[in-house]
Short mmCIF file of C-alpha atoms in Angstrom, two decimals:
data_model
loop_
_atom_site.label_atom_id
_atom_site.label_comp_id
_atom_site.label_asym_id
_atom_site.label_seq_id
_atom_site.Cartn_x
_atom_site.Cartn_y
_atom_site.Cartn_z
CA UNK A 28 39.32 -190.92 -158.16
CA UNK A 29 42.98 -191.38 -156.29
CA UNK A 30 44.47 -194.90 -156.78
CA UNK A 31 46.96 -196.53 -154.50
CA UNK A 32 48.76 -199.65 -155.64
CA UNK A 33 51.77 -200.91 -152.55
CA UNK A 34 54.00 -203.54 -153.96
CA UNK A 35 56.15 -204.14 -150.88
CA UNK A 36 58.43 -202.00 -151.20
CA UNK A 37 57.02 -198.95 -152.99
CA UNK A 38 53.61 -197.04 -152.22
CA UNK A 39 52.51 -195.23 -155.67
CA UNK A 40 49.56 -192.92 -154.12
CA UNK A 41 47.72 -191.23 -157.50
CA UNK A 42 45.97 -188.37 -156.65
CA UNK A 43 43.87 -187.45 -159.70
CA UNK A 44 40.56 -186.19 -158.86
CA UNK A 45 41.15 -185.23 -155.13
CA UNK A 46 40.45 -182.07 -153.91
CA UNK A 47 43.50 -180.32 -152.64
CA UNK A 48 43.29 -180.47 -149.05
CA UNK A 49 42.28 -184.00 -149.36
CA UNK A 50 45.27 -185.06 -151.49
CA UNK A 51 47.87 -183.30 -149.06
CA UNK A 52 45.91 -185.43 -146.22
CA UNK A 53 46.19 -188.81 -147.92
CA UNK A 54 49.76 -187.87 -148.76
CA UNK A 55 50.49 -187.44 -145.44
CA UNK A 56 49.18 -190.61 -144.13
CA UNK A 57 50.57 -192.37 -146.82
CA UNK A 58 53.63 -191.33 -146.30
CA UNK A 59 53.56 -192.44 -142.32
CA UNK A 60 51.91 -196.15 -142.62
CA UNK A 61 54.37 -196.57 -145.54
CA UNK A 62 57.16 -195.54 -143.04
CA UNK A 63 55.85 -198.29 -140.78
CA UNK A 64 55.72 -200.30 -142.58
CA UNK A 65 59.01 -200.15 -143.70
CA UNK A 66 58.66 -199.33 -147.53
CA UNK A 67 61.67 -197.97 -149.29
CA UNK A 68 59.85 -195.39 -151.22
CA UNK A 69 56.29 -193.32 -151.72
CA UNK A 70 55.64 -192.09 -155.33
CA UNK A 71 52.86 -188.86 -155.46
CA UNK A 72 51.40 -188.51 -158.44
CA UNK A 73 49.76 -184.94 -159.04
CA UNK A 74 49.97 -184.45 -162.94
CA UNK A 75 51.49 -181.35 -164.41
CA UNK A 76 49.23 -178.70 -162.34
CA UNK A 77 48.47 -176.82 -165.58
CA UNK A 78 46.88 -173.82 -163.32
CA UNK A 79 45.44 -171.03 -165.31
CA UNK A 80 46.42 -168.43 -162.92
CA UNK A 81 45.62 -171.11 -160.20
CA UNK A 82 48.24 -171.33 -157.27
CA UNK A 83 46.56 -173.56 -154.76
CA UNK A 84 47.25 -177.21 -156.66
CA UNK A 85 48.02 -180.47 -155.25
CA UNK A 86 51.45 -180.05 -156.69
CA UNK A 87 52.18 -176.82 -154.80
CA UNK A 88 50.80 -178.22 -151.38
CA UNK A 89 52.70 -181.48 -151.37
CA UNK A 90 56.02 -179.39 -152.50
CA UNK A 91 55.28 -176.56 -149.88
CA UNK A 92 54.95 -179.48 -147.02
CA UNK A 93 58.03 -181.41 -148.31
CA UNK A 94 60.21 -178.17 -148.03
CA UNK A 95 58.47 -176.34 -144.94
CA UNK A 96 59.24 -176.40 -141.21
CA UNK A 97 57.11 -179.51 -141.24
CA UNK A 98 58.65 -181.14 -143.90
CA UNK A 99 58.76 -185.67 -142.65
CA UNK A 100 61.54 -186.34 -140.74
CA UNK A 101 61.37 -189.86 -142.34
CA UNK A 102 62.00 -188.92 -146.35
CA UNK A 103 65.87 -189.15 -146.65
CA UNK A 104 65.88 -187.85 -150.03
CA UNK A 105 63.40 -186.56 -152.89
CA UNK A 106 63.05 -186.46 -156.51
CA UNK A 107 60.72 -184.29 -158.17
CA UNK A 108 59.18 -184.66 -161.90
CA UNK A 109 56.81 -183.14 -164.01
CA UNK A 110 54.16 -185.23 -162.72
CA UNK A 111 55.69 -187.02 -159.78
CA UNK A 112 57.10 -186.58 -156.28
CA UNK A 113 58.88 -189.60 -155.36
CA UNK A 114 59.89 -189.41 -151.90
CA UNK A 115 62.76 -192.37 -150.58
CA UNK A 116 62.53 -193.20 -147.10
CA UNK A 117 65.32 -193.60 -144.43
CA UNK A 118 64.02 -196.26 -142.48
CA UNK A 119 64.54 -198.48 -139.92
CA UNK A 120 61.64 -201.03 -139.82
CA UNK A 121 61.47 -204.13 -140.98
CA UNK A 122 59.17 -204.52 -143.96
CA UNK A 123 55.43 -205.71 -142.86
CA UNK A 124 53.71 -208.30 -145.65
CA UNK A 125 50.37 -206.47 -145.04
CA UNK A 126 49.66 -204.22 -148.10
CA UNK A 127 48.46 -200.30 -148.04
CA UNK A 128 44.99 -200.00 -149.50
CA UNK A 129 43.50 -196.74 -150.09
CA UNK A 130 41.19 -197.03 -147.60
CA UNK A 131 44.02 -197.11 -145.26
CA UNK A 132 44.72 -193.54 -146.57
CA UNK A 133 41.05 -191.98 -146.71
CA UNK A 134 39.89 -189.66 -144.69
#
């Protein structure tokens, strides 16, 4: 089951346990409220992607959309581990005191 935990300034979006197409959908969103409002960062958490000969993983999505022609115009920079995609946002709103839940992110 995905987790999201928003301290303010940071959005940590886990997505263990959703289906591919739903994790790159709750990415995205998560990545736009957080953007307004006005969170420094958004951390994606999609494990190692051990694939077996598996190509289509939440890892490969959320990379493909971070580097494609539709890549979010509001991610100033990126770092990428072995388990996490932490994407820092250039931003010019003011931070709003109302947390992100993960309903806020759900489909």
């Amino acid at each position: 089951m995905p987790r999201l935990t928003d301290d303010g300034q940071t959005v940590t979006l886990d997505l263990h346990g959703a289906r591919v197409d739903e994790a790159l959908q709750m990415a995205r969103r998560a990545l736009s409220l957080s953007a307004q409002r006005g969170r420094k960062r958004v951390d994606l958490v999609h494990g190692g992607s051990t694939t077996d000969g598996v190509t289509h993983t939440i890892k490969s999505e959320l990379y493909g959309w971070i580097d494609g022609p539709q890549s979010p115009r509001a991610v100033k920079s990126e770092q990428r581990t072995y388990a996490v995609l932490s994407l820092h946002l250039d931003l010019t709103t003011r931070a709003h005191p109302a947390r992100l839940r993960l309903n806020d992110v759900m489909a």
